[in-house]
Tab-separated table of N, CA, C and O in Angstrom:
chain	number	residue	atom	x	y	z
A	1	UNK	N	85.562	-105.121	-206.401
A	1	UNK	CA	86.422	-106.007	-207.164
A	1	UNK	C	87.812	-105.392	-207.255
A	1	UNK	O	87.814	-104.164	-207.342
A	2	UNK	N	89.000	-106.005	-207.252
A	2	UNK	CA	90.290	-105.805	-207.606
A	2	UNK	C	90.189	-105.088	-208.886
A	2	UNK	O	89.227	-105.045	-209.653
A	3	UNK	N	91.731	-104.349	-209.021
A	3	UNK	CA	91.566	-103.906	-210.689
A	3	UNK	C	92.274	-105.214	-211.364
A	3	UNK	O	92.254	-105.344	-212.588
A	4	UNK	N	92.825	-106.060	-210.622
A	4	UNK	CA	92.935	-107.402	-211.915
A	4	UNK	C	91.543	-108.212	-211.961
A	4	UNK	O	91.334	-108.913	-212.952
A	5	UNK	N	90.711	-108.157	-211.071
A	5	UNK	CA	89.364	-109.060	-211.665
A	5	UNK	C	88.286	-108.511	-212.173
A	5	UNK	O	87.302	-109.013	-212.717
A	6	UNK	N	88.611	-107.284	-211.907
A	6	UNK	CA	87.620	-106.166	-212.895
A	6	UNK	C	87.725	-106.330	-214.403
A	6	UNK	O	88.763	-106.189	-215.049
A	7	UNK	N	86.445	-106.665	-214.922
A	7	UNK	CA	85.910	-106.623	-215.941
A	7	UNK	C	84.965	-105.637	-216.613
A	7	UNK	O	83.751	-105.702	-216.419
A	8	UNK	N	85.499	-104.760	-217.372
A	8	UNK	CA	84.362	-103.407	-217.914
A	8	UNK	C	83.983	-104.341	-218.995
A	8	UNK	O	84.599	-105.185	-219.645
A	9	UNK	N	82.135	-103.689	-218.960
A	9	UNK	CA	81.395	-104.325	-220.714
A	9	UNK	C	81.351	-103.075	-221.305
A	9	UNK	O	80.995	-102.014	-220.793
A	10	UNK	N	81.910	-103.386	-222.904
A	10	UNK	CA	81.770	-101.970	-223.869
A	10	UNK	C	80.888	-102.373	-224.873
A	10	UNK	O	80.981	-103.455	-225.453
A	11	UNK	N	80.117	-101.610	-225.072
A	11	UNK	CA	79.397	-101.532	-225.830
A	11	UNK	C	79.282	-100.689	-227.087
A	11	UNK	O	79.169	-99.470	-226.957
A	12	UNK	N	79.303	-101.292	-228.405
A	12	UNK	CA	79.407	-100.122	-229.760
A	12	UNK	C	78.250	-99.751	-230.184
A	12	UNK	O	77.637	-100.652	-230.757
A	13	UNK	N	77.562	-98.453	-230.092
A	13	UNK	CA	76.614	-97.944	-231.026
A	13	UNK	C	77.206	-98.356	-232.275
A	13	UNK	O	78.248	-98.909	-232.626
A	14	UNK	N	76.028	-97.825	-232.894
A	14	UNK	CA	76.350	-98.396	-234.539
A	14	UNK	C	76.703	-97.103	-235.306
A	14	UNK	O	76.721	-97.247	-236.528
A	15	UNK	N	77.116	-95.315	-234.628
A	15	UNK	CA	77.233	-94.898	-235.571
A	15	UNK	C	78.798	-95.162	-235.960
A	15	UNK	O	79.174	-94.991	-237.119
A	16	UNK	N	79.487	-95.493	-235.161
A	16	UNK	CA	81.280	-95.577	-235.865
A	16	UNK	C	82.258	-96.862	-235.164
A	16	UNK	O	83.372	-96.770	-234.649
A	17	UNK	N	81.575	-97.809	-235.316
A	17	UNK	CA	82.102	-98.809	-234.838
A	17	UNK	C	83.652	-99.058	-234.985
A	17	UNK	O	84.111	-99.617	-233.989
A	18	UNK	N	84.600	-98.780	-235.997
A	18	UNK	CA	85.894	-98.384	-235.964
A	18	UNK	C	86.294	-97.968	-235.141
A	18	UNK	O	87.101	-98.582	-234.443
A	19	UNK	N	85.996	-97.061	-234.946
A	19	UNK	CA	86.510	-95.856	-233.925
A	19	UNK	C	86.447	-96.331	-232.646
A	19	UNK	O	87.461	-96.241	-231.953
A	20	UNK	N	84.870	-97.108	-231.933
A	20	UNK	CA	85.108	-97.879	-230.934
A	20	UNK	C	85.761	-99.014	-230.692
A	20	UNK	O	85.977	-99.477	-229.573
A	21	UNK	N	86.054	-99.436	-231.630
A	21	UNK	CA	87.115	-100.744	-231.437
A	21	UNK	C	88.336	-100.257	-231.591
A	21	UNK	O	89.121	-101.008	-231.012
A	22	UNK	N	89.114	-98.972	-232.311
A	22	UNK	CA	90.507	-98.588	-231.905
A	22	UNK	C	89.853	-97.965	-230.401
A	22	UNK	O	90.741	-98.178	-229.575
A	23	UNK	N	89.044	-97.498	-229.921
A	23	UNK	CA	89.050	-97.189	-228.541
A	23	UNK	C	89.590	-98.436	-227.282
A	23	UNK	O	90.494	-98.607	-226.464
A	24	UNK	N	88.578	-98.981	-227.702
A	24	UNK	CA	88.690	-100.365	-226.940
A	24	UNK	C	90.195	-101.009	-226.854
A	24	UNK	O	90.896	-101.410	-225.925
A	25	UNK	N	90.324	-100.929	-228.031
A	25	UNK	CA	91.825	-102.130	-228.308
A	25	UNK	C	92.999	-101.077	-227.596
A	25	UNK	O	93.534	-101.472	-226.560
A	26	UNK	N	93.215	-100.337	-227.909
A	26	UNK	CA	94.261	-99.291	-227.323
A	26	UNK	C	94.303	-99.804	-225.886
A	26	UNK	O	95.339	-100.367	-225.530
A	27	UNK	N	92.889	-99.623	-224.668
A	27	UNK	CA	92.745	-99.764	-223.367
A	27	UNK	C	92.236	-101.621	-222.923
A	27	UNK	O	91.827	-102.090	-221.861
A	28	UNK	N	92.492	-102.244	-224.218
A	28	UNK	CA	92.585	-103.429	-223.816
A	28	UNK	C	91.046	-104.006	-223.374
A	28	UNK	O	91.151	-104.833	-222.469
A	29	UNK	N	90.093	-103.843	-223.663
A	29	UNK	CA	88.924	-104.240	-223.299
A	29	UNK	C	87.998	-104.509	-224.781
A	29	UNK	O	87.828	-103.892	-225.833
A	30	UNK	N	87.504	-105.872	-224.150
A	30	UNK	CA	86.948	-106.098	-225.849
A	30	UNK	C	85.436	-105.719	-225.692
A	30	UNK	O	84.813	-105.611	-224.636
A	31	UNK	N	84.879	-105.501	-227.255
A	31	UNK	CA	83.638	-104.974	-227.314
A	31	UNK	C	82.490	-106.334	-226.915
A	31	UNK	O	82.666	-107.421	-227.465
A	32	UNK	N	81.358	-106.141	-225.943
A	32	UNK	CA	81.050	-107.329	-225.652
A	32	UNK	C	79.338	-107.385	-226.929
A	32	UNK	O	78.835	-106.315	-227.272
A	33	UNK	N	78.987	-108.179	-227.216
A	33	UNK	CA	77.655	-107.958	-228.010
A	33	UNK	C	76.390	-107.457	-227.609
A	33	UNK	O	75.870	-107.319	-226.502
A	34	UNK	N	75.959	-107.180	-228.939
A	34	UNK	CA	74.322	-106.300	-228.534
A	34	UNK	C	73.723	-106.622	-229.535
A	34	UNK	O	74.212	-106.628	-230.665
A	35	UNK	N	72.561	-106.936	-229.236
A	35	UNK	CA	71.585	-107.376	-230.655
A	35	UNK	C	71.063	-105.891	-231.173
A	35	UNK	O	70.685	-105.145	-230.270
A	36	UNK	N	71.015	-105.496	-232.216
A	36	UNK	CA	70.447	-104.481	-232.784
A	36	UNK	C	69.723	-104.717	-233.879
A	36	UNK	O	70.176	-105.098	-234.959
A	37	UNK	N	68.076	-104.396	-233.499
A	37	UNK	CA	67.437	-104.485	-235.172
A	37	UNK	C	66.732	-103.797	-235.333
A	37	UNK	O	65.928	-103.565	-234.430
A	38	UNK	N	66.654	-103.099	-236.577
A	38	UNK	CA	65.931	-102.056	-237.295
A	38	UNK	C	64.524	-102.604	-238.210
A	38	UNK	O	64.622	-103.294	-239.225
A	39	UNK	N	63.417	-102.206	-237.702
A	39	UNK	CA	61.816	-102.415	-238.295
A	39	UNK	C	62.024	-101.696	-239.696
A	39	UNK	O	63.030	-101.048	-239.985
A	40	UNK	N	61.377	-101.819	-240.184
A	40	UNK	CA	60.995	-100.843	-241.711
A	40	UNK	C	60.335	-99.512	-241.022
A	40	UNK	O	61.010	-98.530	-241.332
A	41	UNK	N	59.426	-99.235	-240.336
A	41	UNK	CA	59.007	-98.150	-240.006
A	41	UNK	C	60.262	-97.439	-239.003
A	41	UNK	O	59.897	-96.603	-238.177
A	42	UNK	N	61.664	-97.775	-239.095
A	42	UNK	CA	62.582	-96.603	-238.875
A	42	UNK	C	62.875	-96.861	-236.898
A	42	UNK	O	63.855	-96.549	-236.222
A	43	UNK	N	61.434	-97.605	-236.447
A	43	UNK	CA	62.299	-97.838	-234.909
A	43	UNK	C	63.111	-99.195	-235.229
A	43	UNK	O	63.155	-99.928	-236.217
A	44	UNK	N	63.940	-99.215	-233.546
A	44	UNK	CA	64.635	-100.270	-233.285
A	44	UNK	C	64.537	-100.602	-232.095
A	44	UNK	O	63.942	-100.106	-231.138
A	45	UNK	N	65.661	-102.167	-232.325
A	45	UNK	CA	64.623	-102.777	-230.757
A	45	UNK	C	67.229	-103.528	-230.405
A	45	UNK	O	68.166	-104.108	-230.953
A	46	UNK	N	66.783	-102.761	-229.081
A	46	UNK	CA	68.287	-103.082	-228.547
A	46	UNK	C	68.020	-104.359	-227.268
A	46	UNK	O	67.232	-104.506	-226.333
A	47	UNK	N	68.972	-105.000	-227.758
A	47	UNK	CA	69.538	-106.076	-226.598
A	47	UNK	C	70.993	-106.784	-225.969
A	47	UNK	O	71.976	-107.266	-226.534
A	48	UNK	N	70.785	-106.680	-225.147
A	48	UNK	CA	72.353	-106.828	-224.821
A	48	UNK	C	72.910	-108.595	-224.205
A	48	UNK	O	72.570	-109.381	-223.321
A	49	UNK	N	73.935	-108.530	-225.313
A	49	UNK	CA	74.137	-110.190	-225.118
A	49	UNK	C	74.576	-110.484	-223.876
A	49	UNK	O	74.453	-111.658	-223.529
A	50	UNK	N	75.061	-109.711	-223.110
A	50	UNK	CA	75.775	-110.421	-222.336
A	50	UNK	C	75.489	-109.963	-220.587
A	50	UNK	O	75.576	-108.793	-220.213
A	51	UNK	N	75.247	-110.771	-219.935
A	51	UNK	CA	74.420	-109.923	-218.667
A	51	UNK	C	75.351	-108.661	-218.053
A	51	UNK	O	76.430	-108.522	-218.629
A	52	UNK	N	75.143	-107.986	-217.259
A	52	UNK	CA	75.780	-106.676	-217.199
A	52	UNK	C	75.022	-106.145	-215.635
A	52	UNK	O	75.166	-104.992	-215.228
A	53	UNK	N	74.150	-107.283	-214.819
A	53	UNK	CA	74.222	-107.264	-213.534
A	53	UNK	C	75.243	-107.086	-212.428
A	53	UNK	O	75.751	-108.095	-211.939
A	54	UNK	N	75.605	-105.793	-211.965
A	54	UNK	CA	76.556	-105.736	-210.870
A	54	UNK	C	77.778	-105.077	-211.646
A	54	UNK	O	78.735	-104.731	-210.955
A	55	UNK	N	77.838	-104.856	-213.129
A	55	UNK	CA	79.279	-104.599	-213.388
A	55	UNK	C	78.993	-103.045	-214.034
A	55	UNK	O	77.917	-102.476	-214.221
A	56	UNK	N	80.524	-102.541	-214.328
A	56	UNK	CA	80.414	-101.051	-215.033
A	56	UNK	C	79.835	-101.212	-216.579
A	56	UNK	O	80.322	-101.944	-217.441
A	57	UNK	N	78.717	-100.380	-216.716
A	57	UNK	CA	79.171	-100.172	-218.716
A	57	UNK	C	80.009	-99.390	-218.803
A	57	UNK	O	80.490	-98.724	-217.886
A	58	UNK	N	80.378	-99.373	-220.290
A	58	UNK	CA	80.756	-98.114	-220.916
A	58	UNK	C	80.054	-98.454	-221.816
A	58	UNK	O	79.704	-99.633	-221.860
A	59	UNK	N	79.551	-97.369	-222.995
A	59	UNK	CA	78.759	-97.084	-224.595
A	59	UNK	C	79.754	-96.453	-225.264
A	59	UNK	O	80.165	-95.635	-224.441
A	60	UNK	N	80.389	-96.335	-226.246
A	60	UNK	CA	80.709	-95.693	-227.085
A	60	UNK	C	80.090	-95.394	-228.596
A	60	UNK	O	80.262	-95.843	-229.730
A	61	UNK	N	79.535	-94.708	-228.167
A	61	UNK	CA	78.768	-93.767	-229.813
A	61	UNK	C	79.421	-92.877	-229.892
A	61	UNK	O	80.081	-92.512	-228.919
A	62	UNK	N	79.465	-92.146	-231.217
A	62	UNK	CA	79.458	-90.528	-231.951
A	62	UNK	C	78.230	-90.219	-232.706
A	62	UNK	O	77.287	-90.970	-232.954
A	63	UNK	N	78.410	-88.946	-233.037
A	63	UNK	CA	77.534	-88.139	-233.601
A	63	UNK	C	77.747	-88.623	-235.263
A	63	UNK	O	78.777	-89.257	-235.490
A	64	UNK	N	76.990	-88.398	-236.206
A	64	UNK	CA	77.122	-88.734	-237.401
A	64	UNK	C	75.998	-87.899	-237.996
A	64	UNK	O	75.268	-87.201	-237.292
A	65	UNK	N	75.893	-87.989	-239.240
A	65	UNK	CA	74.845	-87.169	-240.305
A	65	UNK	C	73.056	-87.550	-239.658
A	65	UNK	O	72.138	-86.744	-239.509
A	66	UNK	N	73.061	-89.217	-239.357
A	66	UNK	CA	71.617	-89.419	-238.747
A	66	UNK	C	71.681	-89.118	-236.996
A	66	UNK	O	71.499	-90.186	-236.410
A	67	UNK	N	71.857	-88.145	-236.189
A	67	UNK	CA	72.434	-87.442	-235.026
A	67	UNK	C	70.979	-88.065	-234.430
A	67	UNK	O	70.959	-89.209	-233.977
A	68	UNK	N	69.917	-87.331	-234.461
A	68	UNK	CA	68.609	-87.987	-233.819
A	68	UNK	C	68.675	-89.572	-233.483
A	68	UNK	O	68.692	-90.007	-232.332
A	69	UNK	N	68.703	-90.230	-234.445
A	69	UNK	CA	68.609	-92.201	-234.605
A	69	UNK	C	69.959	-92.374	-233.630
A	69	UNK	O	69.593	-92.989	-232.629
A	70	UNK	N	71.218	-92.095	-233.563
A	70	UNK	CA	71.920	-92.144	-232.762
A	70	UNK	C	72.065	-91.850	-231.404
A	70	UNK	O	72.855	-92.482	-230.703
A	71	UNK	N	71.154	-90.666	-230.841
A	71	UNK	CA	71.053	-90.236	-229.477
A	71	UNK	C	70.048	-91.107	-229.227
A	71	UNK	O	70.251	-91.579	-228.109
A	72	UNK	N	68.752	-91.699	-229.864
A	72	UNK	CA	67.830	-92.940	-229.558
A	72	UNK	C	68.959	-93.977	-229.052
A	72	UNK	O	69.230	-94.365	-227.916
A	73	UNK	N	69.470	-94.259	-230.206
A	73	UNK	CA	70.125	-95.371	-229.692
A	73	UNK	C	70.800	-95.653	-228.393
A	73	UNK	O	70.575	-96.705	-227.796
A	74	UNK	N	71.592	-94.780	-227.950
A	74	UNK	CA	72.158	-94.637	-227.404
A	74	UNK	C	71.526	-94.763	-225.932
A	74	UNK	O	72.025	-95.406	-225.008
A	75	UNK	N	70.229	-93.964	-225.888
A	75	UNK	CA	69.246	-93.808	-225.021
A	75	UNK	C	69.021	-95.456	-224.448
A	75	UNK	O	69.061	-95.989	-223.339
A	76	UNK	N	68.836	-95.795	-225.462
A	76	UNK	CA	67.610	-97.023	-225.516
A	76	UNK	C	69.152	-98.155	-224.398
A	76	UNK	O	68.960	-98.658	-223.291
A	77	UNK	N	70.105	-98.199	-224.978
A	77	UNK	CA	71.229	-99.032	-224.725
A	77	UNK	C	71.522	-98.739	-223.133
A	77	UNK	O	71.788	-99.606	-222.300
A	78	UNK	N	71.423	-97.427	-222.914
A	78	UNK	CA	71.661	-97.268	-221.536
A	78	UNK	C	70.347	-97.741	-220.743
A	78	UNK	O	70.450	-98.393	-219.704
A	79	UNK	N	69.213	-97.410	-221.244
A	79	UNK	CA	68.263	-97.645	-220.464
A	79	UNK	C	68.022	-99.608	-220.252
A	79	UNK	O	67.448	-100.123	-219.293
A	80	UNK	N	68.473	-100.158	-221.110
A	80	UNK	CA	68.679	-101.681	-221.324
A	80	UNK	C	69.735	-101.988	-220.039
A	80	UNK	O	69.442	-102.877	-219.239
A	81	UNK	N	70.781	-101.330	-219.909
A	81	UNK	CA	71.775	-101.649	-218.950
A	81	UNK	C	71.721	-101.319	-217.905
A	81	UNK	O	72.494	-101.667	-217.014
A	82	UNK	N	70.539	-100.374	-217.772
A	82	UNK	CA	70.097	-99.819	-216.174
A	82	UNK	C	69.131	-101.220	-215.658
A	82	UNK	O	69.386	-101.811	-214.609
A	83	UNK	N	67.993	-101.627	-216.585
A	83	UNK	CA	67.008	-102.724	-216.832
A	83	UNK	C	67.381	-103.523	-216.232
A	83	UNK	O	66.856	-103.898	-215.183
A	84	UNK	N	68.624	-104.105	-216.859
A	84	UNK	CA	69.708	-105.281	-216.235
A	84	UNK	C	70.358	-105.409	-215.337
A	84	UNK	O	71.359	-106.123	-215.280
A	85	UNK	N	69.891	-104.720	-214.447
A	85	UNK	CA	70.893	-104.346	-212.809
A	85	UNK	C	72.528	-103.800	-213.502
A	85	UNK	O	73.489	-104.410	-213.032
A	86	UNK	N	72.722	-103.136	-214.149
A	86	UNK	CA	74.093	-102.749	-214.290
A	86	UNK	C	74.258	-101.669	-213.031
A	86	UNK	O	73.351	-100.954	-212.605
A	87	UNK	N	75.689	-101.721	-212.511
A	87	UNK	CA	76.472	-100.702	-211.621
A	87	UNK	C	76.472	-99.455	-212.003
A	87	UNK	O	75.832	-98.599	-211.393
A	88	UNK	N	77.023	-99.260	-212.813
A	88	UNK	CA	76.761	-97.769	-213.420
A	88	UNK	C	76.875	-97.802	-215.062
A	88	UNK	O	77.156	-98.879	-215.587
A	89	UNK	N	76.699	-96.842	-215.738
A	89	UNK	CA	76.353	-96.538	-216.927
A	89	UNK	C	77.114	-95.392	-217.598
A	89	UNK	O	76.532	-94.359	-217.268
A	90	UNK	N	77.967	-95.158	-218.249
A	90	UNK	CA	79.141	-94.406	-218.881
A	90	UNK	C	78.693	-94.486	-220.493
A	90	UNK	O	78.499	-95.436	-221.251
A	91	UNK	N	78.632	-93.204	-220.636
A	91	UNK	CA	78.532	-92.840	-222.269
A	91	UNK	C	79.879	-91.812	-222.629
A	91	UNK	O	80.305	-90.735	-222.212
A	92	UNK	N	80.314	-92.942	-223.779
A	92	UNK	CA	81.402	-91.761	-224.307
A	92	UNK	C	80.829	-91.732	-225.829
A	92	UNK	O	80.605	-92.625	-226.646
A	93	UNK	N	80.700	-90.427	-225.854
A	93	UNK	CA	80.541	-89.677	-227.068
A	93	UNK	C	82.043	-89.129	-227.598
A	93	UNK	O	82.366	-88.733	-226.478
A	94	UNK	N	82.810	-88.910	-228.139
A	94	UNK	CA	83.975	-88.582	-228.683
A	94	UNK	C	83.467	-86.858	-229.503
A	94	UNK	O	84.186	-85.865	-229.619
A	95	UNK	N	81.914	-87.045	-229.982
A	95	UNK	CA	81.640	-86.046	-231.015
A	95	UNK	C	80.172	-85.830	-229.850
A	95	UNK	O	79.472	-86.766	-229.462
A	96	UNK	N	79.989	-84.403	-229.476
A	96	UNK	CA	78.856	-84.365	-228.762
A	96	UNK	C	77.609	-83.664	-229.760
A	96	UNK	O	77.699	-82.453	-229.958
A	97	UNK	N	76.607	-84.316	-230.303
A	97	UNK	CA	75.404	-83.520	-231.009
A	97	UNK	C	75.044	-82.380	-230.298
A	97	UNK	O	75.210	-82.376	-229.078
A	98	UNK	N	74.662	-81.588	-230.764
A	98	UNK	CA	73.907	-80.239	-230.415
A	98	UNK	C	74.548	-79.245	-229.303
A	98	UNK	O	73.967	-78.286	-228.796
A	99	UNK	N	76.077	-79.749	-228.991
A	99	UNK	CA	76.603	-78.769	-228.102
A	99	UNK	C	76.900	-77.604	-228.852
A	99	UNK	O	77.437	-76.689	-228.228
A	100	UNK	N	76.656	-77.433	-230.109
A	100	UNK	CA	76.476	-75.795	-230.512
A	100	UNK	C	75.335	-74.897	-230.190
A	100	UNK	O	75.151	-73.684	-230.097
A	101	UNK	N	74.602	-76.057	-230.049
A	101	UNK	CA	73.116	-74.856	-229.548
A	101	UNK	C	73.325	-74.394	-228.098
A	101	UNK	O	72.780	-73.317	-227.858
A	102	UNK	N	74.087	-75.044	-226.921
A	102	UNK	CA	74.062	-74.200	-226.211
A	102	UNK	C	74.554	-73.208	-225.819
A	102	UNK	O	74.442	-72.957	-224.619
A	103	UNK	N	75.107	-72.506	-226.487
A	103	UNK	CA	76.034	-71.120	-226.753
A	103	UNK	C	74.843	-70.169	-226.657
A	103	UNK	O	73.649	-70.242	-226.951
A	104	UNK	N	75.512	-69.402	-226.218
A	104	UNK	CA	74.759	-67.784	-225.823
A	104	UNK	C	75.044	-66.933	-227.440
A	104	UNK	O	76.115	-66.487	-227.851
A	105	UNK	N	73.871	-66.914	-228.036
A	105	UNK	CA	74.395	-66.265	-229.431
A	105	UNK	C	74.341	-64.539	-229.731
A	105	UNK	O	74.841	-63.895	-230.654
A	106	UNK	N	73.412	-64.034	-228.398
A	106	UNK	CA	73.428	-62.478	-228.676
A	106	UNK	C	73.417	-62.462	-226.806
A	106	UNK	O	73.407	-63.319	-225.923
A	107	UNK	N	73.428	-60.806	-226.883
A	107	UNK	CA	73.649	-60.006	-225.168
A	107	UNK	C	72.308	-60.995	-224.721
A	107	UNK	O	71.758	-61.884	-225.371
A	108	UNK	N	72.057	-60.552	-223.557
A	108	UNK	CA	70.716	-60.781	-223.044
A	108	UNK	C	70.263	-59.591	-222.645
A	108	UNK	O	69.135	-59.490	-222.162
């Protein structure tokens, strides 16, 4: 595709949706929908409104206080957009969970 008929789908996790929409709006691409619903027993079930056969994602999540429920999510959203014949699959994290653990903390 041209870069004028190119169309990216973005997608907002739910931990900082602000933040992905000043992402978005800055680079001009609007957030496209996703069904998200939460059971009482703590899972969730992701769907994506809008087909995403043949084209790029992007995800934008961060890290937040519930870090686990967010890397699910996140999981689950990409694996939905792979499902759907998507082109490729782009996660931007802004805040990466657990990149402190991989530090070397004593000699070996």
């Amino acid at each position: 595709k041209s870069l004028a008929m190119r169309q990216d789908i973005v997608f907002y996790g739910s931990s900082h949706r602000h933040l992905a929409q000043l992402i978005s709006k800055k680079h001009g691409i609007r957030g496209s929908p996703l069904i998200y619903k939460r059971y009482h027993n703590r899972e969730f079930h992701i769907e994506l409104g809008v087909s995403v056969r043949g084209e790029d994602v992007f995800i934008i999540q961060s890290g937040s206080p519930t870090i686990n429920d967010h890397i699910m999510e996140v999981l689950f959203i990409v694996q939905a957009a792979k499902l759907a014949g998507a082109k490729t699959v782009t996660v931007i994290m802004p805040y990466l969970p657990y990149c402190k653990m991989s530090r070397k903390r004593r000699a070996r």
